[in-house]
């Protein structure tokens, strides 16, 4: 299952161009800000791009490797691939990723690099297959092993060299969001010192991971309930080989699940029938170690806390899902804006033809989405930094922020991707143009690493009585300035958060004392609105910070106006409440549509500048017909149809 030699040799040059020139096999691969001459020479584009991605060596370390990788022809769209071919291709791409980094373990240990891998892979991987298998192998599998105690008997070279693919099995058919209650067991065998892994019934089958033999031999990290002399010690992780070159190993049963639309990954149901594991299969750390006498010691007294610490990698997984959503959103917007720039329609005068982007009804929606995409990117950067610098004391708070941001970003992405598809009309429905694949993949990010609504409900309960939020709202200055000032708008958004927090508290206190479900049902609608505003407020803070850091005057002006548009959009649904609480005057409410319209008028001529700052590789954009002025030609689609698959197969997304 090794990478093709020619491709491997080419990818070797992706890691770090040492002389500033592309390697001889990668002449088409671009470096940052070299994709389009006009982008490279325009100061606002360069400044905006630096704010989005950083600059210098850190920019190249975090983003440069992946940007160069997706510029390779291997990642270009090939019409006619079946779903099975795309499943296999995901593992070929995964090995290219492995060839492009200086070490699989260093990638697994670096949240910035992992998240950026998803951010750039999602651009060319509309179906999400590479993002899925990469996130599982590097983060959930290898990352979980590295987060536990090292064991001299455990050789990771097969996984780091990609001779074996890693997967992660936690969720069961009967247990999704309540995975703490999983029923797979790993019973201590005192005679051998090892364990017996078993699936007690059909509902305990592991649900969805990529456990087939596609891609080569695989090993799993399996979440199972540790039993010692019949006593349940809680859920721990066990390293479990699943297959080798000849197929599945004894006691392992794998059944393929139906294919998901636009998600060509080998999802399966997996069960274990008295599978024997050695002693070193148990992953141990401070949260749980098993002595030779079968005694469990732990720094955590709660079995739930031990479980959460065991699967702690899902937090980095949320950062990866957010990164993928951000990357796909920016790519879709670049396609839609370029399409609107060269797609012309009949104007009001005889013989007149106007670009779609000229029309307010068209560009207002794209600009609003652009404002959200910038806010999503800045929030993602801010949350990543917060996670990277968290301490043991504030870990829970950092985890909550990651979870809230993941929910907000992926929901925003879904809305943006649908908007972009619609703005490209019927052309956007063709898979070759990428937009359909993005929208379908976004659905998976909403659910992956924790269902958004569930993780927001947990966050809402935690934030409901947060005194810190009260203090922030109390010290927020009143909206006495101009409605074009991001700081004034941010203050109004903080007031909106306080309003929803107060409503949720009141509803909870008035709920039935002896019925906690009924009490939470009464409070949860307002509490979830509070979380939504809280997320937008975090994004606004990150956006405003970026405005302050913009040194180039034109870039700072565009960014400030875009930030203003983002805040105006977020405030739109709260104007009634703010008016009722006297945080807005009637005249201010009447002014809001006019203010918003003036921002649209100011930003509309600069839409291409805003998307050029995304610095997408020219090779990617050149392969999207509607992203190019010469690309909308029936002959192009006819050529693609000539190479289409046989009847019954169809292209899934953009690759």
PDB file of N, CA and C in Angstrom, residues 485-577:
ATOM      1  N   UNK A 485     -19.566  51.768  14.344  1.00  0.00           N
ATOM      2  CA  UNK A 485     -18.409  51.495  15.182  1.00  0.00           C
ATOM      3  C   UNK A 485     -18.502  50.058  15.705  1.00  0.00           C
ATOM      4  N   UNK A 486     -17.555  49.175  15.338  1.00  0.00           N
ATOM      5  CA  UNK A 486     -17.614  47.788  15.812  1.00  0.00           C
ATOM      6  C   UNK A 486     -17.665  47.669  17.332  1.00  0.00           C
ATOM      7  N   UNK A 487     -17.023  48.577  18.046  1.00  0.00           N
ATOM      8  CA  UNK A 487     -17.038  48.498  19.510  1.00  0.00           C
ATOM      9  C   UNK A 487     -18.436  48.766  20.063  1.00  0.00           C
ATOM     10  N   UNK A 488     -19.147  49.707  19.463  1.00  0.00           N
ATOM     11  CA  UNK A 488     -20.519  49.980  19.885  1.00  0.00           C
ATOM     12  C   UNK A 488     -21.401  48.772  19.604  1.00  0.00           C
ATOM     13  N   UNK A 489     -21.249  48.195  18.432  1.00  0.00           N
ATOM     14  CA  UNK A 489     -22.059  47.032  18.063  1.00  0.00           C
ATOM     15  C   UNK A 489     -21.720  45.832  18.932  1.00  0.00           C
ATOM     16  N   UNK A 490     -20.449  45.700  19.273  1.00  0.00           N
ATOM     17  CA  UNK A 490     -20.036  44.604  20.148  1.00  0.00           C
ATOM     18  C   UNK A 490     -20.673  44.760  21.529  1.00  0.00           C
ATOM     19  N   UNK A 491     -20.742  45.995  22.016  1.00  0.00           N
ATOM     20  CA  UNK A 491     -21.373  46.251  23.311  1.00  0.00           C
ATOM     21  C   UNK A 491     -22.851  45.869  23.289  1.00  0.00           C
ATOM     22  N   UNK A 492     -23.517  46.146  22.185  1.00  0.00           N
ATOM     23  CA  UNK A 492     -24.920  45.760  22.052  1.00  0.00           C
ATOM     24  C   UNK A 492     -25.080  44.242  22.050  1.00  0.00           C
ATOM     25  N   UNK A 493     -24.157  43.550  21.391  1.00  0.00           N
ATOM     26  CA  UNK A 493     -24.225  42.097  21.355  1.00  0.00           C
ATOM     27  C   UNK A 493     -24.019  41.513  22.756  1.00  0.00           C
ATOM     28  N   UNK A 494     -23.147  42.141  23.540  1.00  0.00           N
ATOM     29  CA  UNK A 494     -22.955  41.699  24.928  1.00  0.00           C
ATOM     30  C   UNK A 494     -24.234  41.884  25.737  1.00  0.00           C
ATOM     31  N   UNK A 495     -24.956  42.987  25.478  1.00  0.00           N
ATOM     32  CA  UNK A 495     -26.237  43.203  26.169  1.00  0.00           C
ATOM     33  C   UNK A 495     -27.241  42.116  25.777  1.00  0.00           C
ATOM     34  N   UNK A 496     -27.229  41.722  24.509  1.00  0.00           N
ATOM     35  CA  UNK A 496     -28.139  40.663  24.059  1.00  0.00           C
ATOM     36  C   UNK A 496     -27.842  39.354  24.786  1.00  0.00           C
ATOM     37  N   UNK A 497     -26.565  39.049  24.961  1.00  0.00           N
ATOM     38  CA  UNK A 497     -26.199  37.834  25.694  1.00  0.00           C
ATOM     39  C   UNK A 497     -26.733  37.899  27.126  1.00  0.00           C
ATOM     40  N   UNK A 498     -26.591  39.053  27.777  1.00  0.00           N
ATOM     41  CA  UNK A 498     -27.068  39.198  29.150  1.00  0.00           C
ATOM     42  C   UNK A 498     -28.583  39.024  29.233  1.00  0.00           C
ATOM     43  N   UNK A 499     -29.286  39.513  28.216  1.00  0.00           N
ATOM     44  CA  UNK A 499     -30.750  39.376  28.198  1.00  0.00           C
ATOM     45  C   UNK A 499     -31.149  37.905  28.167  1.00  0.00           C
ATOM     46  N   UNK A 500     -30.515  37.140  27.279  1.00  0.00           N
ATOM     47  CA  UNK A 500     -30.881  35.727  27.161  1.00  0.00           C
ATOM     48  C   UNK A 500     -30.443  34.937  28.381  1.00  0.00           C
ATOM     49  N   UNK A 501     -29.338  35.324  28.994  1.00  0.00           N
ATOM     50  CA  UNK A 501     -28.908  34.653  30.215  1.00  0.00           C
ATOM     51  C   UNK A 501     -29.925  34.882  31.330  1.00  0.00           C
ATOM     52  N   UNK A 502     -30.392  36.114  31.465  1.00  0.00           N
ATOM     53  CA  UNK A 502     -31.380  36.428  32.504  1.00  0.00           C
ATOM     54  C   UNK A 502     -32.681  35.666  32.264  1.00  0.00           C
ATOM     55  N   UNK A 503     -33.104  35.566  31.014  1.00  0.00           N
ATOM     56  CA  UNK A 503     -34.346  34.840  30.705  1.00  0.00           C
ATOM     57  C   UNK A 503     -34.211  33.359  31.046  1.00  0.00           C
ATOM     58  N   UNK A 504     -33.061  32.786  30.714  1.00  0.00           N
ATOM     59  CA  UNK A 504     -32.856  31.366  31.003  1.00  0.00           C
ATOM     60  C   UNK A 504     -32.849  31.110  32.505  1.00  0.00           C
ATOM     61  N   UNK A 505     -32.215  32.003  33.255  1.00  0.00           N
ATOM     62  CA  UNK A 505     -32.184  31.845  34.712  1.00  0.00           C
ATOM     63  C   UNK A 505     -33.587  31.917  35.306  1.00  0.00           C
ATOM     64  N   UNK A 506     -34.357  32.877  34.821  1.00  0.00           N
ATOM     65  CA  UNK A 506     -35.721  33.038  35.334  1.00  0.00           C
ATOM     66  C   UNK A 506     -36.553  31.805  35.032  1.00  0.00           C
ATOM     67  N   UNK A 507     -36.429  31.292  33.806  1.00  0.00           N
ATOM     68  CA  UNK A 507     -37.197  30.103  33.423  1.00  0.00           C
ATOM     69  C   UNK A 507     -36.804  28.900  34.266  1.00  0.00           C
ATOM     70  N   UNK A 508     -35.514  28.778  34.556  1.00  0.00           N
ATOM     71  CA  UNK A 508     -35.053  27.640  35.351  1.00  0.00           C
ATOM     72  C   UNK A 508     -35.597  27.728  36.773  1.00  0.00           C
ATOM     73  N   UNK A 509     -35.579  28.899  37.348  1.00  0.00           N
ATOM     74  CA  UNK A 509     -36.052  29.066  38.731  1.00  0.00           C
ATOM     75  C   UNK A 509     -37.552  28.830  38.845  1.00  0.00           C
ATOM     76  N   UNK A 510     -38.286  29.128  37.786  1.00  0.00           N
ATOM     77  CA  UNK A 510     -39.739  28.974  37.823  1.00  0.00           C
ATOM     78  C   UNK A 510     -40.189  27.560  37.479  1.00  0.00           C
ATOM     79  N   UNK A 511     -39.243  26.727  37.033  1.00  0.00           N
ATOM     80  CA  UNK A 511     -39.599  25.374  36.636  1.00  0.00           C
ATOM     81  C   UNK A 511     -39.948  24.498  37.823  1.00  0.00           C
ATOM     82  N   UNK A 512     -40.567  23.337  37.571  1.00  0.00           N
ATOM     83  CA  UNK A 512     -40.958  22.411  38.648  1.00  0.00           C
ATOM     84  C   UNK A 512     -39.744  21.975  39.469  1.00  0.00           C
ATOM     85  N   UNK A 513     -39.840  22.107  40.763  1.00  0.00           N
ATOM     86  CA  UNK A 513     -38.706  21.827  41.645  1.00  0.00           C
ATOM     87  C   UNK A 513     -38.313  20.360  41.587  1.00  0.00           C
ATOM     88  N   UNK A 514     -39.269  19.477  41.505  1.00  0.00           N
ATOM     89  CA  UNK A 514     -38.997  18.042  41.588  1.00  0.00           C
ATOM     90  C   UNK A 514     -38.905  17.367  40.221  1.00  0.00           C
ATOM     91  N   UNK A 515     -38.799  18.149  39.183  1.00  0.00           N
ATOM     92  CA  UNK A 515     -38.730  17.570  37.831  1.00  0.00           C
ATOM     93  C   UNK A 515     -37.600  18.260  37.068  1.00  0.00           C
ATOM     94  N   UNK A 516     -36.354  17.756  37.179  1.00  0.00           N
ATOM     95  CA  UNK A 516     -35.213  18.429  36.536  1.00  0.00           C
ATOM     96  C   UNK A 516     -35.327  18.482  35.019  1.00  0.00           C
ATOM     97  N   UNK A 517     -35.940  17.467  34.405  1.00  0.00           N
ATOM     98  CA  UNK A 517     -36.100  17.496  32.947  1.00  0.00           C
ATOM     99  C   UNK A 517     -37.027  18.637  32.544  1.00  0.00           C
ATOM    100  N   UNK A 518     -38.137  18.774  33.262  1.00  0.00           N
ATOM    101  CA  UNK A 518     -39.082  19.849  32.952  1.00  0.00           C
ATOM    102  C   UNK A 518     -38.450  21.218  33.198  1.00  0.00           C
ATOM    103  N   UNK A 519     -37.649  21.339  34.254  1.00  0.00           N
ATOM    104  CA  UNK A 519     -36.986  22.617  34.540  1.00  0.00           C
ATOM    105  C   UNK A 519     -36.032  22.983  33.404  1.00  0.00           C
ATOM    106  N   UNK A 520     -35.257  21.996  32.963  1.00  0.00           N
ATOM    107  CA  UNK A 520     -34.310  22.296  31.888  1.00  0.00           C
ATOM    108  C   UNK A 520     -35.038  22.551  30.569  1.00  0.00           C
ATOM    109  N   UNK A 521     -36.132  21.837  30.333  1.00  0.00           N
ATOM    110  CA  UNK A 521     -36.914  22.093  29.125  1.00  0.00           C
ATOM    111  C   UNK A 521     -37.406  23.537  29.094  1.00  0.00           C
ATOM    112  N   UNK A 522     -37.750  24.067  30.250  1.00  0.00           N
ATOM    113  CA  UNK A 522     -38.230  25.450  30.315  1.00  0.00           C
ATOM    114  C   UNK A 522     -37.101  26.446  30.064  1.00  0.00           C
ATOM    115  N   UNK A 523     -35.906  26.109  30.532  1.00  0.00           N
ATOM    116  CA  UNK A 523     -34.787  27.051  30.439  1.00  0.00           C
ATOM    117  C   UNK A 523     -33.958  26.908  29.173  1.00  0.00           C
ATOM    118  N   UNK A 524     -33.947  25.712  28.561  1.00  0.00           N
ATOM    119  CA  UNK A 524     -32.996  25.438  27.482  1.00  0.00           C
ATOM    120  C   UNK A 524     -33.156  26.311  26.236  1.00  0.00           C
ATOM    121  N   UNK A 525     -34.371  26.669  25.792  1.00  0.00           N
ATOM    122  CA  UNK A 525     -34.436  27.529  24.601  1.00  0.00           C
ATOM    123  C   UNK A 525     -33.677  28.843  24.778  1.00  0.00           C
ATOM    124  N   UNK A 526     -33.906  29.517  25.911  1.00  0.00           N
ATOM    125  CA  UNK A 526     -33.198  30.775  26.157  1.00  0.00           C
ATOM    126  C   UNK A 526     -31.716  30.518  26.410  1.00  0.00           C
ATOM    127  N   UNK A 527     -31.388  29.414  27.090  1.00  0.00           N
ATOM    128  CA  UNK A 527     -29.988  29.114  27.385  1.00  0.00           C
ATOM    129  C   UNK A 527     -29.205  28.850  26.100  1.00  0.00           C
ATOM    130  N   UNK A 528     -29.821  28.163  25.146  1.00  0.00           N
ATOM    131  CA  UNK A 528     -29.146  27.894  23.877  1.00  0.00           C
ATOM    132  C   UNK A 528     -28.978  29.173  23.058  1.00  0.00           C
ATOM    133  N   UNK A 529     -29.960  30.080  23.137  1.00  0.00           N
ATOM    134  CA  UNK A 529     -29.795  31.384  22.483  1.00  0.00           C
ATOM    135  C   UNK A 529     -28.633  32.138  23.109  1.00  0.00           C
ATOM    136  N   UNK A 530     -28.498  32.028  24.422  1.00  0.00           N
ATOM    137  CA  UNK A 530     -27.386  32.664  25.127  1.00  0.00           C
ATOM    138  C   UNK A 530     -26.048  32.136  24.602  1.00  0.00           C
ATOM    139  N   UNK A 531     -25.936  30.820  24.405  1.00  0.00           N
ATOM    140  CA  UNK A 531     -24.692  30.233  23.903  1.00  0.00           C
ATOM    141  C   UNK A 531     -24.408  30.727  22.492  1.00  0.00           C
ATOM    142  N   UNK A 532     -25.441  30.826  21.681  1.00  0.00           N
ATOM    143  CA  UNK A 532     -25.265  31.308  20.311  1.00  0.00           C
ATOM    144  C   UNK A 532     -24.703  32.725  20.293  1.00  0.00           C
ATOM    145  N   UNK A 533     -25.263  33.591  21.126  1.00  0.00           N
ATOM    146  CA  UNK A 533     -24.764  34.970  21.198  1.00  0.00           C
ATOM    147  C   UNK A 533     -23.362  34.990  21.797  1.00  0.00           C
ATOM    148  N   UNK A 534     -23.121  34.136  22.774  1.00  0.00           N
ATOM    149  CA  UNK A 534     -21.786  34.054  23.391  1.00  0.00           C
ATOM    150  C   UNK A 534     -20.742  33.691  22.335  1.00  0.00           C
ATOM    151  N   UNK A 535     -21.062  32.738  21.467  1.00  0.00           N
ATOM    152  CA  UNK A 535     -20.130  32.343  20.410  1.00  0.00           C
ATOM    153  C   UNK A 535     -19.867  33.500  19.456  1.00  0.00           C
ATOM    154  N   UNK A 536     -20.939  34.169  19.047  1.00  0.00           N
ATOM    155  CA  UNK A 536     -20.779  35.315  18.144  1.00  0.00           C
ATOM    156  C   UNK A 536     -19.958  36.419  18.799  1.00  0.00           C
ATOM    157  N   UNK A 537     -20.120  36.577  20.105  1.00  0.00           N
ATOM    158  CA  UNK A 537     -19.361  37.594  20.840  1.00  0.00           C
ATOM    159  C   UNK A 537     -17.871  37.249  20.856  1.00  0.00           C
ATOM    160  N   UNK A 538     -17.560  35.963  21.027  1.00  0.00           N
ATOM    161  CA  UNK A 538     -16.160  35.544  20.978  1.00  0.00           C
ATOM    162  C   UNK A 538     -15.573  35.798  19.589  1.00  0.00           C
ATOM    163  N   UNK A 539     -16.373  35.524  18.560  1.00  0.00           N
ATOM    164  CA  UNK A 539     -15.918  35.780  17.189  1.00  0.00           C
ATOM    165  C   UNK A 539     -15.715  37.273  16.956  1.00  0.00           C
ATOM    166  N   UNK A 540     -16.617  38.091  17.492  1.00  0.00           N
ATOM    167  CA  UNK A 540     -16.492  39.540  17.343  1.00  0.00           C
ATOM    168  C   UNK A 540     -15.220  40.051  18.000  1.00  0.00           C
ATOM    169  N   UNK A 541     -14.902  39.534  19.171  1.00  0.00           N
ATOM    170  CA  UNK A 541     -13.675  39.960  19.857  1.00  0.00           C
ATOM    171  C   UNK A 541     -12.437  39.610  19.037  1.00  0.00           C
ATOM    172  N   UNK A 542     -12.433  38.393  18.467  1.00  0.00           N
ATOM    173  CA  UNK A 542     -11.296  37.991  17.635  1.00  0.00           C
ATOM    174  C   UNK A 542     -11.213  38.845  16.374  1.00  0.00           C
ATOM    175  N   UNK A 543     -12.355  39.197  15.817  1.00  0.00           N
ATOM    176  CA  UNK A 543     -12.418  40.029  14.611  1.00  0.00           C
ATOM    177  C   UNK A 543     -11.896  41.438  14.914  1.00  0.00           C
ATOM    178  N   UNK A 544     -12.367  42.020  15.988  1.00  0.00           N
ATOM    179  CA  UNK A 544     -11.938  43.373  16.364  1.00  0.00           C
ATOM    180  C   UNK A 544     -10.437  43.400  16.632  1.00  0.00           C
ATOM    181  N   UNK A 545      -9.932  42.360  17.250  1.00  0.00           N
ATOM    182  CA  UNK A 545      -8.494  42.282  17.483  1.00  0.00           C
ATOM    183  C   UNK A 545      -7.728  42.287  16.166  1.00  0.00           C
ATOM    184  N   UNK A 546      -8.251  41.561  15.172  1.00  0.00           N
ATOM    185  CA  UNK A 546      -7.601  41.543  13.853  1.00  0.00           C
ATOM    186  C   UNK A 546      -7.627  42.925  13.209  1.00  0.00           C
ATOM    187  N   UNK A 547      -8.726  43.642  13.376  1.00  0.00           N
ATOM    188  CA  UNK A 547      -8.805  45.011  12.847  1.00  0.00           C
ATOM    189  C   UNK A 547      -7.709  45.874  13.457  1.00  0.00           C
ATOM    190  N   UNK A 548      -7.515  45.771  14.746  1.00  0.00           N
ATOM    191  CA  UNK A 548      -6.482  46.564  15.422  1.00  0.00           C
ATOM    192  C   UNK A 548      -5.078  46.197  14.943  1.00  0.00           C
ATOM    193  N   UNK A 549      -4.894  44.937  14.531  1.00  0.00           N
ATOM    194  CA  UNK A 549      -3.568  44.491  14.102  1.00  0.00           C
ATOM    195  C   UNK A 549      -3.279  44.803  12.642  1.00  0.00           C
ATOM    196  N   UNK A 550      -4.276  45.261  11.903  1.00  0.00           N
ATOM    197  CA  UNK A 550      -4.086  45.576  10.483  1.00  0.00           C
ATOM    198  C   UNK A 550      -3.299  46.874  10.345  1.00  0.00           C
ATOM    199  N   UNK A 551      -2.109  46.793   9.775  1.00  0.00           N
ATOM    200  CA  UNK A 551      -1.243  47.972   9.665  1.00  0.00           C
ATOM    201  C   UNK A 551      -1.470  48.741   8.376  1.00  0.00           C
ATOM    202  N   UNK A 552      -1.812  48.041   7.292  1.00  0.00           N
ATOM    203  CA  UNK A 552      -1.998  48.691   5.989  1.00  0.00           C
ATOM    204  C   UNK A 552      -3.354  49.388   5.986  1.00  0.00           C
ATOM    205  N   UNK A 553      -3.418  50.693   5.682  1.00  0.00           N
ATOM    206  CA  UNK A 553      -4.662  51.461   5.845  1.00  0.00           C
ATOM    207  C   UNK A 553      -5.843  50.904   5.071  1.00  0.00           C
ATOM    208  N   UNK A 554      -5.630  50.531   3.803  1.00  0.00           N
ATOM    209  CA  UNK A 554      -6.765  50.041   3.013  1.00  0.00           C
ATOM    210  C   UNK A 554      -7.276  48.710   3.559  1.00  0.00           C
ATOM    211  N   UNK A 555      -6.352  47.847   3.960  1.00  0.00           N
ATOM    212  CA  UNK A 555      -6.770  46.572   4.542  1.00  0.00           C
ATOM    213  C   UNK A 555      -7.520  46.799   5.848  1.00  0.00           C
ATOM    214  N   UNK A 556      -7.034  47.726   6.661  1.00  0.00           N
ATOM    215  CA  UNK A 556      -7.701  48.009   7.930  1.00  0.00           C
ATOM    216  C   UNK A 556      -9.109  48.539   7.690  1.00  0.00           C
ATOM    217  N   UNK A 557      -9.274  49.402   6.687  1.00  0.00           N
ATOM    218  CA  UNK A 557     -10.601  49.928   6.379  1.00  0.00           C
ATOM    219  C   UNK A 557     -11.548  48.805   5.949  1.00  0.00           C
ATOM    220  N   UNK A 558     -11.095  47.954   5.048  1.00  0.00           N
ATOM    221  CA  UNK A 558     -11.943  46.856   4.574  1.00  0.00           C
ATOM    222  C   UNK A 558     -12.302  45.921   5.724  1.00  0.00           C
ATOM    223  N   UNK A 559     -11.322  45.627   6.559  1.00  0.00           N
ATOM    224  CA  UNK A 559     -11.557  44.695   7.653  1.00  0.00           C
ATOM    225  C   UNK A 559     -12.513  45.303   8.677  1.00  0.00           C
ATOM    226  N   UNK A 560     -12.369  46.588   8.936  1.00  0.00           N
ATOM    227  CA  UNK A 560     -13.268  47.247   9.884  1.00  0.00           C
ATOM    228  C   UNK A 560     -14.699  47.237   9.359  1.00  0.00           C
ATOM    229  N   UNK A 561     -14.863  47.520   8.063  1.00  0.00           N
ATOM    230  CA  UNK A 561     -16.212  47.517   7.477  1.00  0.00           C
ATOM    231  C   UNK A 561     -16.794  46.102   7.463  1.00  0.00           C
ATOM    232  N   UNK A 562     -15.948  45.120   7.201  1.00  0.00           N
ATOM    233  CA  UNK A 562     -16.411  43.734   7.193  1.00  0.00           C
ATOM    234  C   UNK A 562     -16.803  43.298   8.604  1.00  0.00           C
ATOM    235  N   UNK A 563     -16.048  43.738   9.584  1.00  0.00           N
ATOM    236  CA  UNK A 563     -16.381  43.454  10.985  1.00  0.00           C
ATOM    237  C   UNK A 563     -17.705  44.120  11.365  1.00  0.00           C
ATOM    238  N   UNK A 564     -17.890  45.343  10.899  1.00  0.00           N
ATOM    239  CA  UNK A 564     -19.153  46.052  11.143  1.00  0.00           C
ATOM    240  C   UNK A 564     -20.320  45.276  10.550  1.00  0.00           C
ATOM    241  N   UNK A 565     -20.149  44.783   9.317  1.00  0.00           N
ATOM    242  CA  UNK A 565     -21.207  44.010   8.668  1.00  0.00           C
ATOM    243  C   UNK A 565     -21.514  42.737   9.459  1.00  0.00           C
ATOM    244  N   UNK A 566     -20.471  42.066   9.925  1.00  0.00           N
ATOM    245  CA  UNK A 566     -20.682  40.853  10.719  1.00  0.00           C
ATOM    246  C   UNK A 566     -21.513  41.156  11.960  1.00  0.00           C
ATOM    247  N   UNK A 567     -21.175  42.218  12.662  1.00  0.00           N
ATOM    248  CA  UNK A 567     -21.890  42.548  13.890  1.00  0.00           C
ATOM    249  C   UNK A 567     -23.320  43.010  13.611  1.00  0.00           C
ATOM    250  N   UNK A 568     -23.503  43.781  12.547  1.00  0.00           N
ATOM    251  CA  UNK A 568     -24.860  44.190  12.180  1.00  0.00           C
ATOM    252  C   UNK A 568     -25.729  42.972  11.884  1.00  0.00           C
ATOM    253  N   UNK A 569     -25.156  42.005  11.187  1.00  0.00           N
ATOM    254  CA  UNK A 569     -25.902  40.783  10.873  1.00  0.00           C
ATOM    255  C   UNK A 569     -26.248  40.013  12.140  1.00  0.00           C
ATOM    256  N   UNK A 570     -25.296  39.907  13.062  1.00  0.00           N
ATOM    257  CA  UNK A 570     -25.544  39.176  14.297  1.00  0.00           C
ATOM    258  C   UNK A 570     -26.584  39.872  15.177  1.00  0.00           C
ATOM    259  N   UNK A 571     -26.604  41.193  15.124  1.00  0.00           N
ATOM    260  CA  UNK A 571     -27.536  41.951  15.964  1.00  0.00           C
ATOM    261  C   UNK A 571     -28.956  41.967  15.409  1.00  0.00           C
ATOM    262  N   UNK A 572     -29.108  41.637  14.136  1.00  0.00           N
ATOM    263  CA  UNK A 572     -30.410  41.758  13.487  1.00  0.00           C
ATOM    264  C   UNK A 572     -31.540  41.060  14.215  1.00  0.00           C
ATOM    265  N   UNK A 573     -31.264  39.881  14.761  1.00  0.00           N
ATOM    266  CA  UNK A 573     -32.317  39.114  15.420  1.00  0.00           C
ATOM    267  C   UNK A 573     -32.573  39.559  16.863  1.00  0.00           C
ATOM    268  N   UNK A 574     -31.806  40.527  17.348  1.00  0.00           N
ATOM    269  CA  UNK A 574     -31.937  40.956  18.747  1.00  0.00           C
ATOM    270  C   UNK A 574     -32.421  42.397  18.891  1.00  0.00           C
ATOM    271  N   UNK A 575     -32.731  43.060  17.796  1.00  0.00           N
ATOM    272  CA  UNK A 575     -33.071  44.483  17.892  1.00  0.00           C
ATOM    273  C   UNK A 575     -34.327  44.727  18.721  1.00  0.00           C
ATOM    274  N   UNK A 576     -35.304  43.829  18.619  1.00  0.00           N
ATOM    275  CA  UNK A 576     -36.523  44.005  19.409  1.00  0.00           C
ATOM    276  C   UNK A 576     -36.245  43.957  20.893  1.00  0.00           C
ATOM    277  N   UNK A 577     -35.431  42.973  21.307  1.00  0.00           N
ATOM    278  CA  UNK A 577     -35.087  42.860  22.723  1.00  0.00           C
ATOM    279  C   UNK A 577     -34.267  44.057  23.193  1.00  0.00           C
TER     280      UNK A 577
END
